[in-house]
PDB file of C-alpha atoms in Angstrom:
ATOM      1  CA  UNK P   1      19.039  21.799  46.750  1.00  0.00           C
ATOM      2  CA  UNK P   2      20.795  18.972  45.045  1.00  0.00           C
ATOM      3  CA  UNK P   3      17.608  16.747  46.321  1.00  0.00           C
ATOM      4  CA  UNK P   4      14.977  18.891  44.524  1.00  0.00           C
ATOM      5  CA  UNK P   5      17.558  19.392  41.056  1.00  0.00           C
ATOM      6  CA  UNK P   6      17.438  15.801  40.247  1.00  0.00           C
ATOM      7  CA  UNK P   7      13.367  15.440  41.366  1.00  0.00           C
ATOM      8  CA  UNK P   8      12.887  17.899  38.855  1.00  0.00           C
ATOM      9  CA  UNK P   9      14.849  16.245  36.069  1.00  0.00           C
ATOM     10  CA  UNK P  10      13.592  13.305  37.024  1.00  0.00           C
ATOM     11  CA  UNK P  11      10.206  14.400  36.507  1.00  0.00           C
ATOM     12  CA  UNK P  12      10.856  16.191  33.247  1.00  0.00           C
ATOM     13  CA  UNK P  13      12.522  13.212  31.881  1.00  0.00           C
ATOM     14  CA  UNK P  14       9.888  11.408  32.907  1.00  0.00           C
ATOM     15  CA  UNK P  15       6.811  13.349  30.950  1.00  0.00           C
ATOM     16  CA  UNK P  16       9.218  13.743  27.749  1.00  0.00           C
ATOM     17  CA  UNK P  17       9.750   9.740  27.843  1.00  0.00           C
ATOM     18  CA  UNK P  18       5.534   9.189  28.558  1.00  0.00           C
ATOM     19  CA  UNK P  19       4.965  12.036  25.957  1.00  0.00           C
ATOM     20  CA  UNK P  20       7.319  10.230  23.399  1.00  0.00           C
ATOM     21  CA  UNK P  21       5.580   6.701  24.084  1.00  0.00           C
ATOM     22  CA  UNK P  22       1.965   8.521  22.945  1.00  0.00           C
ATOM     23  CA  UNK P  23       3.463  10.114  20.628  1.00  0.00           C
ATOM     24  CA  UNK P  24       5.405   7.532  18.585  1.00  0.00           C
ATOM     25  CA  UNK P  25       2.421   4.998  19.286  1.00  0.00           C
ATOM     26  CA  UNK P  26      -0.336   7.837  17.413  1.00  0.00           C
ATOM     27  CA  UNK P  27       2.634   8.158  14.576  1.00  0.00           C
ATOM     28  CA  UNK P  28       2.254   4.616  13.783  1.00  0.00           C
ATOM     29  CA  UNK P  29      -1.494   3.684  14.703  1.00  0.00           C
ATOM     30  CA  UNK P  30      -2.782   6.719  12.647  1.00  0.00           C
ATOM     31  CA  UNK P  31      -0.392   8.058  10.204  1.00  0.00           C
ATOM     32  CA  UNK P  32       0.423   6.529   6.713  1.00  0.00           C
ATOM     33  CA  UNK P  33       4.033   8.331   7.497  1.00  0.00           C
ATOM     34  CA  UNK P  34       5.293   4.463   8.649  1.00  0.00           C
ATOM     35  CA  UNK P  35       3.563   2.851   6.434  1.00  0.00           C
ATOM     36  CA  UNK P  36       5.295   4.088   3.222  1.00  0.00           C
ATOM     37  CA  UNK P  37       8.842   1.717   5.562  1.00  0.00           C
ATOM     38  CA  UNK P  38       7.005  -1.350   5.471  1.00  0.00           C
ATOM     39  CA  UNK P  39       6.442  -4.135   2.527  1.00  0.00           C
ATOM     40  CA  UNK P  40       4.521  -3.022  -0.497  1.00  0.00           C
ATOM     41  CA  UNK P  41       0.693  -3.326  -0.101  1.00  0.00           C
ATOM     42  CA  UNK P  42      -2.217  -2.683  -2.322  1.00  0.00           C
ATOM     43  CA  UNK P  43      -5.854  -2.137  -0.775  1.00  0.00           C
ATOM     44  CA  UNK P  44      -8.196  -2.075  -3.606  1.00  0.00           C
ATOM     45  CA  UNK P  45     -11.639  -0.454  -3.156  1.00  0.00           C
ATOM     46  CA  UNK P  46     -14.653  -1.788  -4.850  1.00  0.00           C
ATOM     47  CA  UNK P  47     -17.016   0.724  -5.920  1.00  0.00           C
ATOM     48  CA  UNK P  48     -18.507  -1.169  -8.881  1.00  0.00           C
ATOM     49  CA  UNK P  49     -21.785  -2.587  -9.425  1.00  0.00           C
ATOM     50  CA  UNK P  50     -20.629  -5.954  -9.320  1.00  0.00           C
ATOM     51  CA  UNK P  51     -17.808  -8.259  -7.746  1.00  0.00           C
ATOM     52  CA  UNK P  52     -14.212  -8.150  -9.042  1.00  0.00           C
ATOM     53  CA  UNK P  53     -11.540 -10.302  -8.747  1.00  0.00           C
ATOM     54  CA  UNK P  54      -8.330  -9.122  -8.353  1.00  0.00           C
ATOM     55  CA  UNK P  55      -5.899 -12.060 -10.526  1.00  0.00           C
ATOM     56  CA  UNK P  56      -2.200 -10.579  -9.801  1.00  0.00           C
ATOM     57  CA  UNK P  57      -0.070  -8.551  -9.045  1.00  0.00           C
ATOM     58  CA  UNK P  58       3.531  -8.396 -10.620  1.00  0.00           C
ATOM     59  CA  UNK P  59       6.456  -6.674 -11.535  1.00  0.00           C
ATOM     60  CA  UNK P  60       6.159  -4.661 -14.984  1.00  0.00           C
ATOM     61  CA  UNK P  61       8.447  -6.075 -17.194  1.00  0.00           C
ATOM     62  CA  UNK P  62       7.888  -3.154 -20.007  1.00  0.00           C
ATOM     63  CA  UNK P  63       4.967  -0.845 -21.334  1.00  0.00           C
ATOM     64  CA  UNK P  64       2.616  -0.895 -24.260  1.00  0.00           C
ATOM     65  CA  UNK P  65       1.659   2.310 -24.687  1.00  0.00           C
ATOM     66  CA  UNK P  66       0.081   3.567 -21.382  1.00  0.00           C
ATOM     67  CA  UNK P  67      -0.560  -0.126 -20.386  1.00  0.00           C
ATOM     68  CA  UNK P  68       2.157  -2.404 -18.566  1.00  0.00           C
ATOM     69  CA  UNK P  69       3.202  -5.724 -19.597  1.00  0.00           C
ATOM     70  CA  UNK P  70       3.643  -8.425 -17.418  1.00  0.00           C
ATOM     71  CA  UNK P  71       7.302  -8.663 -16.347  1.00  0.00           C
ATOM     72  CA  UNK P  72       8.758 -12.382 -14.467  1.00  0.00           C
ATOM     73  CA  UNK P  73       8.001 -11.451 -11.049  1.00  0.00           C
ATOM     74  CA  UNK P  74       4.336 -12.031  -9.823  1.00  0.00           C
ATOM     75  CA  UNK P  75       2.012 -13.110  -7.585  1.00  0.00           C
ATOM     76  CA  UNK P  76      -1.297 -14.699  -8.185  1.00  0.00           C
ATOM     77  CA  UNK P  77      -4.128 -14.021  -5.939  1.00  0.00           C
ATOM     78  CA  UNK P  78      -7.705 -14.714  -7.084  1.00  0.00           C
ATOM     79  CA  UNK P  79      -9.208 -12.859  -4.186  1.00  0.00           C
ATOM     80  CA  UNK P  80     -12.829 -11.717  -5.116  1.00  0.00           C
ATOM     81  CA  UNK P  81     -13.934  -8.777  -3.910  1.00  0.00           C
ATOM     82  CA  UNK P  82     -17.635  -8.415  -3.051  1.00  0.00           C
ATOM     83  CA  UNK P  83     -19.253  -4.970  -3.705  1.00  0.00           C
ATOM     84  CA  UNK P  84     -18.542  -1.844  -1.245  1.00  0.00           C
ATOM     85  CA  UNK P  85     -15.898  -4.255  -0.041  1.00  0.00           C
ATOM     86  CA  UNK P  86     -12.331  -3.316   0.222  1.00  0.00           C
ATOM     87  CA  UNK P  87      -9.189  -5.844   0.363  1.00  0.00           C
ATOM     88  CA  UNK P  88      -5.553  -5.035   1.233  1.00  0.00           C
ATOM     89  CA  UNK P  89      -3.131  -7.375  -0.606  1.00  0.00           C
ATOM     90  CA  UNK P  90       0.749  -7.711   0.346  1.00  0.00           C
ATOM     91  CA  UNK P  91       2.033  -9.432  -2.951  1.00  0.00           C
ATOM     92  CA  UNK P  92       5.843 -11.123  -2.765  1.00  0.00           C
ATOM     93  CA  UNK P  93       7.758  -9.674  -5.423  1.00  0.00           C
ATOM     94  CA  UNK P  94      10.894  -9.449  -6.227  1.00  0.00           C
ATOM     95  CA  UNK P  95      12.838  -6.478  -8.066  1.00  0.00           C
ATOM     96  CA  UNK P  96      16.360  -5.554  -9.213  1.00  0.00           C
ATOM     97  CA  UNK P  97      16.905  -1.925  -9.546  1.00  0.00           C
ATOM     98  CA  UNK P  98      13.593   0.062 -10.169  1.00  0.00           C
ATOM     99  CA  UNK P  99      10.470  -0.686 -11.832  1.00  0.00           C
ATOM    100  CA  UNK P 100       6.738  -0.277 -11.170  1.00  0.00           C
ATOM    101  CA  UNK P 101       4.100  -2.458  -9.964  1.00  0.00           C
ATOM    102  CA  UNK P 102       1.030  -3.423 -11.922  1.00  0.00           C
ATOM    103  CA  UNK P 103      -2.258  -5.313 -10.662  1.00  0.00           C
ATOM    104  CA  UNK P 104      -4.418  -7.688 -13.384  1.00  0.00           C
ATOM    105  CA  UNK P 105      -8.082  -7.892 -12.088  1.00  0.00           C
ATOM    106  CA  UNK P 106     -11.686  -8.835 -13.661  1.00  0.00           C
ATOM    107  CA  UNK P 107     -14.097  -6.735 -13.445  1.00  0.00           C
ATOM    108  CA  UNK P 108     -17.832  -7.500 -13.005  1.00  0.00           C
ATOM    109  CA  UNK P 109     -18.754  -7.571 -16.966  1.00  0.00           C
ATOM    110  CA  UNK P 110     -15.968 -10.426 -16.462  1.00  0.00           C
ATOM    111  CA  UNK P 111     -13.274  -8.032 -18.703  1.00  0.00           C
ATOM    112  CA  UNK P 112      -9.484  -8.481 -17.649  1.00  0.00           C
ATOM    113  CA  UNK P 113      -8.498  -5.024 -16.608  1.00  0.00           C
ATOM    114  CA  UNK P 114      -4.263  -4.682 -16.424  1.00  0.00           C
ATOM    115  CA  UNK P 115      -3.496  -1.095 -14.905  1.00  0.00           C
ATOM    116  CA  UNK P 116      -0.417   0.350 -12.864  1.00  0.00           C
ATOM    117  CA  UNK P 117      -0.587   0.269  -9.099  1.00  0.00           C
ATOM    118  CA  UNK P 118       2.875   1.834  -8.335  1.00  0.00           C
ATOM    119  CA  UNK P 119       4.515   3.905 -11.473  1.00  0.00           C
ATOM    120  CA  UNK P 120       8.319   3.277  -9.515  1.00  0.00           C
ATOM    121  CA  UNK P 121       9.834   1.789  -6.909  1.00  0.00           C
ATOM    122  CA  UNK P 122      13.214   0.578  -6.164  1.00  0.00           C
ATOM    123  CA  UNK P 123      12.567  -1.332  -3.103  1.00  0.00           C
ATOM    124  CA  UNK P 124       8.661  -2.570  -2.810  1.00  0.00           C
ATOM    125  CA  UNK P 125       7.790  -0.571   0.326  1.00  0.00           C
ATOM    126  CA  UNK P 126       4.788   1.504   0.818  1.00  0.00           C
ATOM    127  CA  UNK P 127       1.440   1.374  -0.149  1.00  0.00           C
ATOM    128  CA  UNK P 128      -1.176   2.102  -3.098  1.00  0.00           C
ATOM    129  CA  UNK P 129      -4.901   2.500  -2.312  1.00  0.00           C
ATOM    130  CA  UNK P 130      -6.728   2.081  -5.264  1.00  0.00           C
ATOM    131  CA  UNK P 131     -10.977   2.585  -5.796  1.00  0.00           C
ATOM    132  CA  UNK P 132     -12.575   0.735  -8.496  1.00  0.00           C
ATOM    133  CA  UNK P 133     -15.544   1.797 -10.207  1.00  0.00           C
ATOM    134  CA  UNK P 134     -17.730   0.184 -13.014  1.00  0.00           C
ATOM    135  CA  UNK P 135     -15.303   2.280 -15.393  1.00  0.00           C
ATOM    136  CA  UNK P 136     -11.654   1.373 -14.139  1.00  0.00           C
ATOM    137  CA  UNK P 137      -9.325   2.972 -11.793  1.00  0.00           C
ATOM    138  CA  UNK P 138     -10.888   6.378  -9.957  1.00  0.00           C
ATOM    139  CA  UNK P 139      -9.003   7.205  -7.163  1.00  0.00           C
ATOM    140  CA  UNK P 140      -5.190   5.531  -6.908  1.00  0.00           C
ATOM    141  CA  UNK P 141      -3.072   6.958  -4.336  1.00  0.00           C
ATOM    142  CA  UNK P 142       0.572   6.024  -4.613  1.00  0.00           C
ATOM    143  CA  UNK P 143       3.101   6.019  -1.622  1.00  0.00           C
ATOM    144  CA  UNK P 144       5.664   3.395  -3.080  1.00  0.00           C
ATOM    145  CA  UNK P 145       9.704   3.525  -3.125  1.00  0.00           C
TER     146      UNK P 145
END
């Protein structure tokens, strides 16, 4: 009897530790649950008519109205982005206490567009997904702490 108690907690053990593997492995390939833990990342959408070029990204130092002003911490990229394309940029910031993130881009009429990426964060993890159309931001979804 003894035999056929640990077989069978053996195999339950078994399945719960397989079942956890799958499990933990979907969580991560297919959920943006563990990305929100990981460094701050952008992916920026274009949905324009032309190619943009996303300049920076950087720490908001203060705002100007409804628009943010460049703070000391930020990262230069001058990555174009062709049309229907779609980048995903990890800047390397750094931040004291909270603040938000911005990102300074060119749009395809060659205007410098400066708009907020992350309203507030205290420690530059998680992600923004922003879509950019021939009239600014449409679609920015924020997961940042």
């Amino acid at each position: 009897m003894k035999k056929n108690k640990k077989a069978v907690l053996l195999a339950v053990c078994s399945l719960a530790l397989i079942g956890l593997f799958i499990g933990s492995g979907l969580l991560l390939a297919h959920s943006d649950f563990m990305k929100q833990f990981r460094s701050f990342r952008v992916t920026v959408a274009n949905q324009s008519n032309g190619e943009i070029t996303v300049v920076e990204l950087g720490i908001a130092g203060s705002y100007e109205g409804n628009k943010p002003i460049k703070g000391d911490s930020r990262h230069q990229f001058m990555q174009t982005v062709g049309i229907g394309e779609q980048v995903t940029l990890k800047p390397d910031l750094a931040l004291i206490g909270e603040g938000a993130v911005y990102m300074e881009y060119t749009g395809s009429q060659g205007q410098v567009i400066r708009e907020t990426v992350c309203g507030y964060t205290e420690s530059l993890t998680g992600f923004s997904e922003v879509a950019i159309t021939n009239t600014g931001f449409t679609d920015i979804v924020q997961k940042c702490w």
